[in-house]
Each structure stands twice: as structure tokens, then as C-alpha cells.
Amino acid sequence: MAGVIGRRTFLRRSASGALIAAAPSRAAAGEGGRSPSDRIRVGLIGVGVRGRDHHLRFLLGNPRAEIGAICDVDRRHADLAARIAVDAGRKKPLIFYDFRRILERKDIDAVVVSTPDHWHSIILIQAIEAGKDVYCEKPLTLFIAEGRRMAEVARQYGAVVQVGSQQRSDWRFRQAVALVRNQRIGRLRKITTHLGNPGTTSGAFIHPGVWEPARTPPEGLDFDMWLGPAPYHDYSPNRCHFEFRYHLDHSGGRITDWGAHHNDIAQWALGADQSGPTRIEGRGGFNKAGPYDYANFMEVRYRYANGVEVICENEGGNGVRFHGADGWIFVSRLRLDASDPEILKEPVAAPDAAAYDRRNEREEIPGTDEHHNNWLDCIKSRRRCAADIEMGHRSATVCHLGNIAMRLGRPLEWDPAREEFIGDAGANILKDKPFRAPWRL
Amino acid sequence: MNPALLQWIDQMGDQDQVVAYYAYQCLLEEALRAGAPGQEAKQAALAEVLGKALVARAEPKTGGGRPGSFESNPFLTAVAARTAAYEHPAQVRRNLARLLGYLPHEAVVPYLREALDDLEARETARQSLELHPSDNATAALVQALDSAGAVFCAGVVNSLAKRRGPEAAAAVRRAAGDPQPEVRIAALYALAETPDASHDAILAKMTEASSPEEAAAAHVARARLADTLWRSGGRAAAERIYRSILESGAGEPQKVAARLALGG
């Protein structure tokens, strides 16, 4: 039964199972006078498509949360989000266009950061230093070096941080991970993470973008604040809002978008939430005609210390396939399959059952069916979330390592303990991205 | 050396976005590949090409000009020589400064240092120097602290915050007394990055600043310094700062952090 982790060992190792030290409950202490039974007052920072259609709508429907404030550098987004809140019968939230104004509010307990990636670290750290708990969209980071700092600050302040890799709270993925870690397909040999378009077998969705001339930003958009710490660029619509994902100054492309989900599941299954791969090799297709500069074709091979290989690619649909000595399991947001369907028929008490018990080698996979509720639970209990910040940092690092390997086109050795490349100064430069002045972590 | 390098440098200034972008991507690929271990000679050669283009000046206009004209005024032409007469447009120079940042070779530093005097490219040059760990890069950044421009100097302090060593620390301590508040605040946070317990005296004093923003920043920076010391093994010094934070006018979050660290 080599490789199977017992419950006690798992809990000892698992950050998810940990109480955040003896954290004095900021939520319960009532910085703003809130009692533990009251609603958690949330500020939304960044209310574009994701902030509005996902976070705002979910939290509006959740009786445990109250939308206290909304912030966006695009006034149209902020005002629209506030209107949605009012139309839903909620109290009109405060509206800001600078996230620092939300952080000054003592009547806001927690914030959701749903901005472009280049803003995540600054806002998250300042929010924690202002006493807020944080839900931060994935990928947690834009580059590797900032993630360590974010995790350190979260621990120093005892902050509850949920990273938006919500597959950690999805029963299919949790069950798949439990099955794999309990060796239901035998010894794990390989994992393939497929980042193509859901419901297809190709990565055809990935496109190079369309050039547009630089122009004056639309009324209501503070583009200099939108750029923030990112390198200066003239405004054009193909850089802003959703399309930021395809510019490496603002995000990491497909591999940090879907990779932050599926590579995160691979990390979970490998028990590598505090670690990562040791060798990376990548092939990426970069469209030199622009305007998108991310890899629109990718195949990255990661080798972990236990010998398991993870292959990340944009072909083969969308999901995660685990290859074991005795079979395979495939999991996506739509389905959970196995080479032997009987594996999946094993009795489980409920879809959210945290335990998988067939071989009497019980291993608990902590989690919940709902990522926001898990966050709200943890704000009350001061426990670590299903997608805690260290996991988010490590999973994002896997994606960044892939981008760096594709960019450099040479095999890289990675020391996950020291979080640096071995013997490659050129690669180590790419761990960091300087901020445009005056912004700093 | 790739014979297309000079052509790509010129093409980065092309009016056609696709051409300019393509040229930058080609140069980026060159720089990233040259950064591989064992490629020091290639790195130095590429640094020479990119660096020379970064600081290249256009031919100065000479020969007088009509009395009273711009060209005839030696003071104006001297100013123009410093601010405008580069061979390549600003966007190209910024790209070149950025590309130099990907080369892990000392040869890039003199060019980036010179570019710190280029008002349109100096911010990018500063960022590229930030990525270079050498003493010469540190010296260039220290020197840049004397430049004009509060935002730029705040950026220089941010870069120095990532350095270790007495030269950077001394420069940051000096910046803590800068007349510009943006620079002083940057210095507060930079002081917190060095595991030097003596920095707490400076930070504690700045918690009494008349500016609420600076005072608040100083309280946060003290907690950062305590954590820096804690992580570098200076636990006793960190605990002293945390106890002091508990008795200070720091915000509740910093007191929560102090109580957590002190096990209270």
C-alpha cells in the first residue's frame, strides 16, 4: 500500500485541515462591531464579467453575506454591479473606483478580488494588512516571486484566504482525487491536464487576437489605474477587461487560466500542495504577429520527485486524466469516468463525502460543494479554506513554470523548496516582474 | 550574432503594429535563448547591440541657424541633446531596456545605467536593473535616487528594497528623509525588507508623522519588519517590535498579527 496516506498523516500534512494558528477571530472580534451570527460584509474589488456574473450573483443569493461595497476602475462596471444589487432587493452598496477606499472601511469584513491578475498581489496584501479576509480569483499570481510574499502575509495576519480554484469544492474532482490517492487505479504513473475548450477535443478556441489601433480610453475607465503595476501600454480594447488574459503583462494565457484549475487538481492528487515539480520541459507556439503574446499551442511536461509525470496540453478536450498502473480516471466539470466504471460505483454517503473508504485505508479530502460557502464558513471558524493561499501559490507556480519553460525552450530544473531554478540565472530572472512605479508589494 | 538584429531594432519603431510587434518578439526570443547557461559570450554580444541602440543619439544639429532660432541657442540645444535627440523613438528604447533585463550578464548594466538619464525610458531601465543582482546594478540604482521625479524615485526605492547589502540599506535610510512623501513612504516599506532591527527606530519615529498616510504606513511597515526579522532568525528582535506594536497606536490588524506572533 505504498503511497497511500493514512488519515492522521494526511491531516497532519494538509493545510486545509489546519486551524489558522490560534488566530484571534477578526471576524468574530467585530472590528466593525459585527457579532459572529451576523452577515459577513463583503466588498467586491473588480466587477467585470467574473466579479459581476459569478461573485456578485452568488453572494447576492447567499443570506450569510451582504454586499457592503463595490469597486472597479471602470465606472460603468461598478455602477452596473451596484444596480444589480439594488434590483435584487439589497441595500445599495457603497461604490468606489479605487480599491484603497474599500480597504479603509472598517465596516467591510472581507473582500473578493476579481481584477486582472497583475493586481492580485498588491490588493490581497493590502487587504490583509487592513484586516480583511480575502477571496482571490485564480490564478493567484502573475509571477512566482510574489506568491511567496502573499502566503507569508496571510499567515502573519491569520487571514482566511480562498483562491478561486473552485474545482477543489466540486464533488467530481474531490472524488477523483480521493480515488487516485487511494490507488484505485493502482500506482499513479502520469497525469494529463487538458486545457482545451470544454466540450471539444481540440484547443481551437485559442486564437491570436485582432489588432486594434491605440485610442483614448472610454469615458469612465481609469486606464492608468487599470494598468497599475503593469508595464505601460496605450489603451486598446483588445488589452482590457476579459482580453487581459491573453497578454503576458497582465496574465499567463491559457495555462494560467484553465491550468490554474486543472494543474491545481494534479497538485492535489500528487499531495504536492506544499511543493511542486522538479523538472519542466515545454513546447509552446507563440504567435509572433500578435496581439496576444501567450502560448496558443502548448505541451508542457512536468516531472515530480516521486517520478510521476504531468503533461499539460491544450488538446484532448478539457479535464484531467489520471493514468495508473491498473487503469485510468478522467474528470471534468461535466463528467467523471474510469477505465473500470465499477470504481465509480463504490458506495459513498453523499456527493460531498469527504472520506473514501474502500480499502480501509481511509483518507479524508477536505472540501465542500460550494467554494463561496466554504470561504464564509472559514471566516467564521478561522480554519483554512479548501483552496488555501499556499495551494493557490503552488498551483499558480506550476503554471508559471510551464510558461517559462515554453518561453525559454530548454529543460529546467526546479527546486520547489527554495522556489528557484537550479543553475539557470536567465530562468530565475523570469520568476519576478518589476512593478511600474510607484506600486510595490 | 544574428544579422537581423539591427533590422528588428529599427522595425520596433514601425508604424505598422504587426511589424513592430513581430520585431520585438523576435528580439525577445533572441534574448531569452541567449540567457541560457553557458551562453555568456552571446549574452555580452547581444547586450552590446541592444545597449548601444538604447543609448544611441541622433546626429546633433549643428551649424548655427538664424539668429534667435532654437538651433542658435546653445542652452536650448544642450537641453535638447539630453532629452530628445535619441536615435530611436521612446517605445523602441523602452523595449530595448526591457530586453536587456532578460540578459543575466553584467554587460547590460552600463547601458541601463545610462538609460536612467533618459526621461522616457528610465522607468523601464530601472525595472530591468531591479532584476539584476550585481553590485554595479545596485550602485546604478543608488545613484538614480538623486534623479528628479518623486514617482520615479519611489520606484528606485522599491527596487532597492529587493537588495541586500550596506550600500542599498544606506540609500534607503537616506530616502526615509526625502522631502517627497512618495519617496519617504516607499522607504518605509523598503526598510522593512531588511532584517535590521535598528530600522525599527526610524519606523517608530515615522509613526508620529504629521501625515496620517505616512503614520499609517509606518505602523504597517513595523509589522512587516517584525516578520522579516522573524523569518531571518531574529526572533527576539521581532518579539520586541511586536510588543511595542501592541502598546502603540497601530491599527487593530497589526495588533492581531502581533498577538498571533507572541502566542497571545
XYZ file of C-alpha atoms in Angstrom:
705
model
C 0.000 0.000 0.000
C 2.914 2.273 -0.677
C 1.943 5.815 -1.403
C -1.350 5.681 0.450
C -1.572 8.264 3.138
C -3.422 7.476 6.317
C -5.960 9.873 7.721
C -3.811 11.146 10.549
C -0.842 11.643 8.278
C -2.995 13.376 5.754
C -4.478 15.732 8.279
C -1.055 16.462 9.679
C 0.209 17.329 6.223
C -2.873 19.026 4.954
C -3.013 22.769 5.163
C -6.748 22.522 4.593
C -7.251 20.735 7.847
C -5.425 23.310 9.869
C -6.848 25.902 12.144
C -5.136 29.172 11.380
C -2.912 29.053 14.451
C -4.742 30.323 17.485
C -5.979 33.150 15.383
C -7.973 35.701 17.291
C -11.050 35.772 15.155
C -11.093 39.059 13.394
C -14.461 38.112 12.025
C -15.845 37.363 15.444
C -13.908 40.079 17.219
C -16.073 42.547 15.401
C -13.691 45.159 14.140
C -16.743 46.880 12.837
C -18.941 45.700 15.677
C -20.287 42.613 13.938
C -21.330 39.649 16.017
C -20.483 36.110 14.874
C -24.081 35.448 13.926
C -24.304 38.456 11.662
C -23.817 38.557 7.945
C -20.320 38.922 6.611
C -19.968 42.255 4.913
C -18.139 41.813 1.658
C -16.515 44.308 -0.662
C -16.149 43.363 -4.313
C -12.997 44.655 -5.983
C -13.255 44.223 -9.726
C -16.764 43.675 -11.071
C -16.228 42.844 -14.706
C -17.780 39.700 -16.116
C -16.391 37.396 -13.437
C -16.936 39.715 -10.500
C -20.469 40.549 -11.585
C -21.852 37.363 -13.075
C -20.202 34.948 -10.675
C -19.258 36.508 -7.350
C -21.891 39.216 -7.124
C -24.723 36.958 -8.188
C -23.699 34.188 -5.850
C -23.199 36.439 -2.867
C -26.471 38.289 -3.509
C -28.206 34.968 -3.195
C -26.435 33.995 -0.040
C -28.135 35.058 3.171
C -24.864 34.853 5.073
C -23.241 37.638 3.098
C -24.007 41.265 2.490
C -22.533 43.304 -0.335
C -21.241 46.341 1.515
C -19.167 47.951 -1.199
C -18.262 47.646 -4.849
C -15.157 48.910 -6.575
C -13.991 48.994 -10.163
C -11.681 51.268 -12.131
C -14.332 51.214 -14.842
C -17.231 53.288 -13.562
C -19.626 51.506 -15.914
C -18.821 48.186 -14.297
C -19.113 49.480 -10.752
C -22.396 51.275 -11.366
C -23.896 48.303 -13.186
C -22.945 45.962 -10.368
C -24.491 48.283 -7.805
C -27.673 48.428 -9.857
C -27.829 44.630 -9.935
C -27.536 44.584 -6.160
C -30.334 47.105 -5.764
C -32.519 45.285 -8.295
C -32.042 42.148 -6.227
C -33.651 43.954 -3.307
C -30.419 44.500 -1.404
C -29.285 47.695 0.235
C -27.411 49.930 -2.176
C -23.716 49.205 -1.734
C -21.094 51.898 -1.465
C -19.329 52.462 -4.766
C -15.623 53.215 -5.145
C -13.261 53.449 -8.065
C -10.056 52.931 -6.053
C -9.689 49.703 -4.070
C -7.883 51.502 -1.262
C -11.086 53.287 -0.314
C -12.756 49.915 0.332
C -9.841 48.749 2.431
C -10.145 51.830 4.647
C -13.697 50.850 5.598
C -13.919 49.228 8.993
C -17.433 48.048 8.172
C -16.152 45.711 5.443
C -15.055 42.317 6.784
C -13.794 40.657 3.652
C -13.117 41.357 0.006
C -13.387 39.438 -3.237
C -10.550 40.274 -5.629
C -11.676 39.712 -9.187
C -9.342 42.035 -11.030
C -6.841 41.232 -13.786
C -4.007 39.095 -12.440
C -1.436 41.888 -12.358
C -3.372 43.467 -9.488
C -3.925 40.389 -7.310
C -0.857 40.524 -5.086
C -0.966 44.216 -4.256
C -4.662 44.220 -3.415
C -4.524 40.959 -1.484
C -1.597 42.053 0.677
C -3.035 45.485 1.374
C -6.412 43.941 2.165
C -4.888 41.544 4.658
C -2.866 44.323 6.245
C -6.136 46.233 6.555
C -7.650 43.318 8.458
C -9.766 41.793 5.711
C -10.218 38.171 4.759
C -9.905 37.573 1.033
C -11.363 35.530 -1.790
C -8.956 35.979 -4.686
C -9.618 34.834 -8.197
C -7.294 32.377 -9.854
C -4.570 32.386 -10.918
C -3.478 33.750 -7.571
C -0.366 35.318 -9.025
C 1.102 36.835 -12.165
C 4.601 35.630 -11.364
C 6.247 33.248 -8.948
C 8.071 35.553 -6.556
C 5.014 37.483 -5.412
C 3.174 34.334 -4.351
C 5.570 33.531 -1.543
C 5.142 37.008 -0.154
C 1.368 36.770 -0.345
C 1.336 33.496 1.566
C 3.674 34.874 4.235
C 1.483 37.914 4.845
C -1.632 35.769 5.056
C -0.010 33.598 7.716
C 1.398 36.551 9.629
C -2.043 38.126 9.930
C -4.003 34.907 10.320
C -6.120 35.863 7.335
C -8.585 33.499 5.722
C -7.841 33.318 2.003
C -9.779 31.366 -0.556
C -8.327 31.096 -4.059
C -10.869 30.810 -6.855
C -9.819 27.329 -7.950
C -13.321 26.200 -7.230
C -12.832 22.662 -8.513
C -11.467 21.962 -5.017
C -15.068 22.299 -3.922
C -16.566 20.179 -6.704
C -17.523 16.631 -5.728
C -16.358 15.123 -9.007
C -12.844 16.410 -8.649
C -12.748 15.630 -4.949
C -13.860 12.076 -5.571
C -11.399 11.645 -8.421
C -8.565 12.836 -6.205
C -9.686 10.554 -3.385
C -9.792 7.567 -5.751
C -6.362 8.322 -7.156
C -4.741 8.920 -3.809
C -6.203 5.670 -2.528
C -4.673 3.893 -5.518
C -7.963 2.739 -7.007
C -6.216 2.746 -10.381
C -3.040 1.342 -8.951
C 0.165 3.218 -8.661
C -0.131 6.637 -10.291
C 2.153 6.997 -13.312
C 1.042 10.038 -15.225
C -1.489 12.848 -15.201
C -2.573 14.745 -18.291
C -4.275 18.075 -17.865
C -6.241 19.138 -20.928
C -6.858 22.855 -21.227
C -8.867 22.924 -24.436
C -12.342 24.255 -24.809
C -14.903 22.399 -22.655
C -16.998 20.050 -24.749
C -14.486 19.809 -27.595
C -11.447 17.696 -28.288
C -9.268 20.491 -29.556
C -7.859 23.751 -28.351
C -9.349 25.573 -31.298
C -10.829 28.217 -29.042
C -7.391 29.643 -28.546
C -6.826 32.454 -31.018
C -4.227 35.147 -31.625
C -6.483 38.143 -31.248
C -7.165 41.043 -33.558
C -5.108 44.197 -33.777
C -6.849 47.435 -32.985
C -5.366 50.917 -33.057
C -4.487 52.553 -29.764
C -7.148 55.018 -28.738
C -8.439 57.171 -25.921
C -9.969 55.055 -23.158
C -13.752 55.186 -22.941
C -15.333 57.611 -20.527
C -15.408 56.175 -17.055
C -12.387 53.905 -17.399
C -9.340 54.974 -15.416
C -6.890 53.158 -17.638
C -3.767 54.209 -15.746
C -5.288 52.638 -12.631
C -6.348 49.612 -14.670
C -2.691 49.148 -15.651
C -1.494 49.819 -12.119
C 1.788 47.948 -11.612
C 1.852 46.510 -15.145
C 4.162 47.929 -17.804
C 2.750 50.930 -19.608
C 0.747 50.312 -22.764
C -1.500 52.558 -24.756
C -5.169 51.729 -24.367
C -6.846 49.469 -26.862
C -9.924 47.327 -26.273
C -8.087 44.102 -27.052
C -5.978 44.508 -23.906
C -8.629 45.468 -21.423
C -11.250 43.605 -19.453
C -11.642 39.937 -20.398
C -8.881 40.021 -23.008
C -6.221 40.795 -20.436
C -5.872 37.021 -20.093
C -4.021 36.801 -23.371
C -1.333 39.351 -22.619
C 1.610 38.149 -20.566
C 1.998 41.547 -18.909
C -1.404 41.018 -17.311
C -1.908 37.265 -17.112
C -0.437 33.987 -18.312
C -2.764 32.898 -21.097
C -4.447 29.546 -21.275
C -2.029 27.781 -18.983
C -2.763 30.069 -16.045
C -6.448 30.371 -16.902
C -7.571 26.735 -17.126
C -4.242 25.483 -15.847
C -4.906 27.136 -12.521
C -7.857 24.727 -12.286
C -6.570 21.503 -13.761
C -2.917 21.716 -12.726
C -4.255 22.522 -9.281
C -6.129 19.210 -9.314
C -2.934 17.435 -10.377
C -1.063 19.045 -7.495
C -3.830 17.944 -5.118
C -3.776 14.370 -6.351
C 0.002 14.286 -6.036
C -0.060 15.600 -2.484
C 2.119 18.455 -3.708
C 0.199 21.347 -2.184
C 3.332 22.494 -0.380
C 5.674 21.562 -3.190
C 5.839 21.214 -6.955
C 7.632 19.637 -9.877
C 11.404 19.294 -10.090
C 11.872 19.292 -13.858
C 9.963 21.121 -16.556
C 10.157 20.971 -20.307
C 7.785 22.816 -22.590
C 6.926 23.469 -26.199
C 4.794 26.474 -26.899
C 3.511 28.075 -30.031
C 3.724 31.839 -29.759
C 2.075 33.884 -32.440
C 4.674 36.461 -33.372
C 2.134 38.526 -35.282
C 0.253 39.334 -32.071
C -1.511 40.976 -30.489
C -1.886 38.140 -27.967
C 1.530 37.046 -26.795
C 0.670 33.910 -24.812
C 1.290 30.372 -25.998
C -1.624 29.430 -28.239
C -0.288 25.928 -28.532
C 1.273 24.180 -25.575
C 2.695 20.960 -24.331
C 4.465 21.109 -21.003
C 5.957 18.088 -19.264
C 6.480 18.262 -15.524
C 8.404 15.642 -13.580
C 7.756 15.316 -9.850
C 10.175 13.930 -7.270
C 8.129 10.736 -6.947
C 8.600 10.030 -10.655
C 5.081 10.926 -11.748
C 4.867 12.933 -14.954
C 2.247 15.626 -15.506
C 1.606 16.644 -19.097
C -0.268 19.868 -19.640
C -1.645 20.450 -23.115
C -4.427 22.251 -24.879
C -5.545 19.288 -26.969
C -7.803 16.462 -25.839
C -10.746 18.450 -24.610
C -10.962 19.839 -21.111
C -10.344 17.919 -17.933
C -7.820 15.841 -16.038
C -6.864 12.268 -16.809
C -5.074 10.151 -14.242
C -3.130 7.194 -15.606
C -2.430 4.432 -13.099
C -0.823 1.029 -13.360
C -4.287 -0.595 -13.273
C -6.434 1.883 -15.186
C -7.415 5.480 -15.609
C -9.810 8.087 -14.310
C -10.972 11.139 -16.230
C -12.641 14.059 -14.529
C -14.052 17.308 -15.829
C -16.781 19.682 -14.773
C -19.163 17.621 -16.859
C -18.267 14.034 -16.067
C -16.287 11.545 -14.032
C -15.214 8.409 -15.929
C -12.929 5.493 -15.264
C -11.444 2.600 -17.199
C -13.367 0.368 -14.812
C -16.716 2.065 -14.156
C -17.172 -0.122 -11.085
C -14.623 2.036 -9.296
C -17.027 4.925 -9.511
C -19.941 2.900 -8.148
C -18.378 2.394 -4.797
C -20.770 3.454 -2.081
C -20.274 6.949 -0.881
C -22.522 8.501 1.686
C -23.168 11.641 -0.256
C -21.608 13.539 -3.138
C -19.773 15.700 -0.663
C -18.474 12.785 1.379
C -15.001 13.695 2.483
C -13.911 10.126 3.036
C -13.258 7.302 0.681
C -13.082 4.030 2.399
C -12.979 1.007 0.150
C -9.625 -0.365 1.151
C -9.998 0.568 4.723
C -7.166 2.992 4.136
C -9.225 5.986 4.725
C -8.025 9.312 3.527
C -10.014 12.432 4.023
C -10.160 15.018 1.301
C -11.438 18.109 2.988
C -13.678 20.307 0.975
C -17.139 21.499 0.347
C -19.540 21.570 -2.525
C -19.559 25.277 -2.648
C -16.488 27.406 -2.765
C -18.005 30.646 -1.513
C -19.763 28.890 1.332
C -16.501 27.236 2.289
C -14.936 30.701 2.408
C -17.760 32.091 4.541
C -17.543 29.046 6.834
C -13.832 29.569 7.272
C -14.215 33.251 8.018
C -16.351 32.192 10.960
C -14.299 29.195 12.051
C -10.877 30.700 11.228
C -9.921 27.465 9.504
C -8.039 27.331 6.252
C -10.095 27.209 3.088
C -10.417 24.372 0.600
C -8.169 26.336 -1.772
C -5.899 27.988 0.743
C -3.332 30.565 -0.323
C -0.328 28.228 -0.178
C -2.105 25.800 -2.518
C -3.054 28.668 -4.794
C 0.516 29.902 -4.875
C 1.928 26.460 -5.602
C -0.603 25.686 -8.300
C -0.077 29.043 -9.984
C 3.656 28.393 -9.796
C 3.196 25.180 -11.769
C 1.508 27.217 -14.496
C 4.168 29.930 -14.471
C 6.884 27.275 -14.665
C 5.179 25.966 -17.777
C 5.078 29.413 -19.349
C 8.752 29.996 -18.542
C 9.748 26.599 -19.944
C 7.816 27.272 -23.151
C 9.328 30.723 -23.481
C 12.883 29.536 -22.916
C 12.588 26.327 -24.904
C 15.061 24.457 -22.725
C 14.653 21.901 -19.923
C 14.589 23.477 -16.487
C 15.422 22.069 -13.073
C 13.286 23.499 -10.276
C 13.887 23.363 -6.544
C 10.398 23.542 -5.042
C 11.710 24.048 -1.514
C 13.829 27.074 -2.367
C 11.479 28.064 -5.175
C 14.243 28.726 -7.670
C 15.650 27.277 -10.842
C 18.844 25.319 -10.423
C 21.825 26.633 -12.367
C 19.902 28.898 -14.710
C 20.202 32.618 -13.968
C 18.260 33.503 -17.099
C 15.287 31.445 -15.958
C 15.459 32.870 -12.448
C 15.055 36.377 -13.860
C 11.621 35.309 -15.123
C 10.414 34.428 -11.624
C 9.968 38.106 -10.986
C 8.282 41.028 -12.707
C 9.136 44.520 -11.524
C 6.210 46.819 -10.829
C 5.652 50.125 -12.513
C 6.308 52.913 -10.032
C 5.042 53.806 -7.554
C 3.388 50.433 -6.959
C 5.013 47.914 -4.644
C 4.044 44.806 -2.769
C 25.315 37.233 -33.987
C 22.065 37.250 -35.867
C 22.395 39.739 -38.768
C 18.716 40.618 -38.472
C 19.137 42.202 -35.021
C 19.636 45.756 -36.226
C 16.754 45.425 -38.645
C 14.467 44.229 -35.865
C 15.548 47.096 -33.644
C 14.558 49.561 -36.343
C 11.331 47.718 -37.057
C 10.209 48.011 -33.442
C 9.516 51.637 -34.336
C 7.459 50.788 -37.403
C 4.046 52.428 -37.724
C 2.533 49.066 -38.568
C 1.678 47.457 -35.220
C 2.190 43.968 -36.571
C 5.663 44.733 -37.867
C 6.695 46.441 -34.637
C 5.297 43.635 -32.519
C 6.897 40.933 -34.655
C 10.279 42.591 -34.371
C 10.000 42.795 -30.581
C 9.015 39.144 -30.341
C 11.997 38.120 -32.463
C 14.353 40.084 -30.238
C 12.696 38.691 -27.131
C 13.304 35.185 -28.371
C 16.945 36.050 -29.016
C 17.362 37.485 -25.529
C 15.648 34.585 -23.754
C 17.662 31.994 -25.644
C 20.887 33.891 -25.053
C 20.111 33.790 -21.336
C 20.812 30.061 -21.191
C 23.661 28.782 -19.017
C 26.995 28.737 -20.844
C 25.957 31.469 -23.282
C 27.871 34.290 -21.597
C 29.662 35.374 -24.772
C 26.382 35.534 -26.653
C 24.793 37.468 -23.802
C 27.600 40.017 -23.849
C 27.418 40.417 -27.610
C 23.645 40.859 -27.570
C 23.925 43.320 -24.688
C 26.320 45.381 -26.785
C 23.933 45.540 -29.733
C 20.802 46.265 -27.720
C 22.564 48.571 -25.292
C 24.199 50.708 -27.959
C 20.839 51.107 -29.686
C 19.224 52.050 -26.374
C 21.520 54.985 -25.754
C 22.313 55.932 -29.358
C 21.885 59.632 -30.036
C 20.754 61.132 -33.289
C 23.203 63.305 -35.122
C 23.158 66.661 -33.370
C 22.007 69.584 -35.437
C 24.942 71.885 -35.950
C 25.760 74.962 -37.946
C 24.128 77.766 -36.103
C 20.814 78.701 -37.645
C 19.112 82.026 -37.937
C 19.708 84.479 -35.066
C 17.068 83.868 -32.395
C 16.219 80.411 -33.636
C 16.242 77.280 -31.469
C 19.294 75.925 -33.205
C 21.307 79.034 -32.484
C 20.651 78.920 -28.741
C 23.365 76.815 -27.092
C 21.363 76.388 -23.890
C 18.289 75.028 -25.648
C 20.303 72.732 -27.876
C 22.139 71.406 -24.825
C 18.804 70.605 -23.161
C 17.523 69.025 -26.347
C 20.596 66.841 -26.527
C 19.704 65.392 -23.138
C 16.004 64.958 -23.615
C 15.048 64.441 -27.211
C 17.841 63.556 -29.568
C 17.818 59.798 -29.386
C 18.191 57.755 -32.485
C 15.238 55.530 -31.684
C 11.775 56.590 -30.568
C 10.735 56.207 -26.944
C 8.772 52.983 -27.403
C 11.752 51.332 -29.062
C 14.059 52.480 -26.270
C 11.670 51.156 -23.648
C 11.576 47.819 -25.458
C 15.361 47.740 -25.629
C 15.666 48.483 -21.924
C 13.231 45.711 -21.207
C 15.054 43.215 -23.404
C 18.319 43.955 -21.640
C 16.650 42.965 -18.390
C 16.350 39.378 -19.621
C 20.099 39.003 -20.083
C 21.827 37.772 -16.938
C 25.099 39.477 -17.818
C 26.988 42.359 -16.310
C 27.400 43.915 -19.749
C 23.839 45.247 -19.657
C 24.397 47.390 -16.583
C 26.360 50.314 -18.099
C 23.690 50.788 -20.754
C 20.826 50.588 -18.319
C 22.652 52.966 -16.026
C 22.974 55.456 -18.864
C 19.320 54.993 -19.764
C 18.366 56.110 -16.247
C 19.072 59.581 -17.599
C 16.539 59.116 -20.427
C 13.278 60.579 -19.157
C 11.205 58.407 -21.491
C 12.958 55.083 -20.927
C 14.316 55.383 -17.409
C 11.371 53.698 -15.699
C 11.856 50.588 -17.821
C 15.628 50.782 -17.318
C 15.048 50.974 -13.563
C 12.858 47.874 -13.705
C 15.458 45.957 -15.685
C 18.185 46.919 -13.223
C 15.909 45.641 -10.457
C 16.198 42.186 -11.997
C 19.996 42.272 -11.919
C 21.539 41.256 -8.623
C 25.022 42.678 -9.257
C 26.741 45.337 -7.161
C 27.053 47.560 -10.220
C 23.306 47.440 -10.734
C 22.836 48.368 -7.074
C 25.252 51.268 -7.466
C 23.344 52.478 -10.518
C 20.080 52.410 -8.597
C 21.608 54.209 -5.636
C 22.852 56.907 -7.954
C 19.393 57.183 -9.544
C 17.944 58.200 -6.193
C 19.313 61.677 -6.882
C 17.188 61.977 -10.033
C 14.266 64.311 -10.365
C 10.754 62.933 -10.105
C 9.033 61.626 -6.991
C 7.308 58.686 -8.664
C 10.483 57.577 -10.397
C 12.486 57.849 -7.187
C 9.822 55.903 -5.311
C 10.300 53.189 -7.909
C 14.053 53.289 -7.342
C 13.494 52.797 -3.634
C 11.163 49.891 -4.397
C 13.949 48.335 -6.460
C 16.490 48.888 -3.708
C 14.108 47.191 -1.267
C 14.885 43.903 -3.010
C 18.638 44.303 -2.425
C 20.758 43.194 0.455
C 23.962 44.876 1.461
C 25.044 48.049 3.198
C 25.032 50.283 0.122
C 21.354 49.688 -0.636
C 20.375 49.882 3.028
C 22.178 53.198 3.478
C 20.457 54.622 0.400
C 17.056 53.523 1.677
C 17.719 55.076 5.080
C 18.645 58.290 3.304
C 15.418 58.099 1.281
C 13.438 57.900 4.521
C 14.332 61.575 4.988
C 13.489 62.613 1.438
C 11.420 65.790 1.116
C 8.927 63.993 -1.154
C 6.278 61.970 0.729
C 6.018 59.349 -2.041
C 9.699 58.593 -1.621
C 9.538 58.551 2.184
C 6.645 56.083 2.132
C 8.475 53.852 -0.318
C 11.479 53.999 2.007
C 9.355 52.923 4.980
C 8.382 49.725 3.266
C 11.895 49.208 1.936
C 13.352 49.498 5.434
C 11.025 46.714 6.499
C 12.529 44.356 3.939
C 15.978 44.291 5.536
C 16.395 42.168 8.664
C 17.984 45.018 10.591
C 16.418 45.681 13.988
C 17.836 49.213 14.050
C 15.366 50.164 11.317
C 12.559 49.979 13.833
C 13.683 53.188 15.474
C 13.252 55.011 12.154
C 9.862 53.427 11.549
C 8.640 54.064 15.094
C 9.568 57.708 14.746
C 7.656 57.917 11.481
C 4.504 56.586 13.133
C 4.381 60.056 14.689
C 4.485 61.790 11.307
C 2.013 64.592 10.839
C 0.744 62.978 7.651
C -1.854 60.309 8.545
C -0.894 58.368 5.436
C 2.764 58.207 6.414
C 1.973 57.367 10.021
C -0.336 54.534 8.950
C 2.270 53.229 6.508
C 4.901 53.280 9.250
C 2.694 51.125 11.510
C 2.214 48.590 8.731
C 5.924 48.679 7.917
C 6.818 47.920 11.538
C 4.757 44.742 11.360
C 6.495 43.876 8.092
C 9.904 44.455 9.673
C 8.980 42.215 12.587
C 8.013 39.463 10.172
C 11.220 39.945 8.160
C 13.272 39.605 11.331
C 11.250 36.593 12.472
C 11.809 34.785 9.209
C 15.513 35.508 9.202
C 16.017 34.138 12.706
C 15.870 37.390 14.649
C 13.009 36.200 16.782
C 13.896 38.182 19.918
C 14.084 41.437 17.959
C 10.827 40.606 16.204
C 9.106 39.966 19.518
C 10.320 43.300 20.865
C 8.785 45.063 17.882
C 5.549 43.122 18.189
C 5.272 44.009 21.896
C 5.896 47.624 21.014
C 3.203 47.445 18.333
C 0.708 46.246 20.926
C 1.368 49.334 23.006
C 1.367 51.731 20.061
C -1.303 53.441 18.073
C -1.073 50.784 15.366
C -4.238 49.562 13.715
C -6.081 46.523 15.015
C -4.853 44.264 12.164
C -1.225 44.912 13.122
C -2.072 44.183 16.764
C -3.753 40.949 15.716
C -0.557 39.991 13.884
C 1.467 40.862 16.975
C -0.749 38.796 19.249
C -0.543 35.875 16.831
C 3.253 36.033 16.765
C 3.505 36.382 20.523
C 1.135 33.475 21.031
C -1.410 35.556 22.860
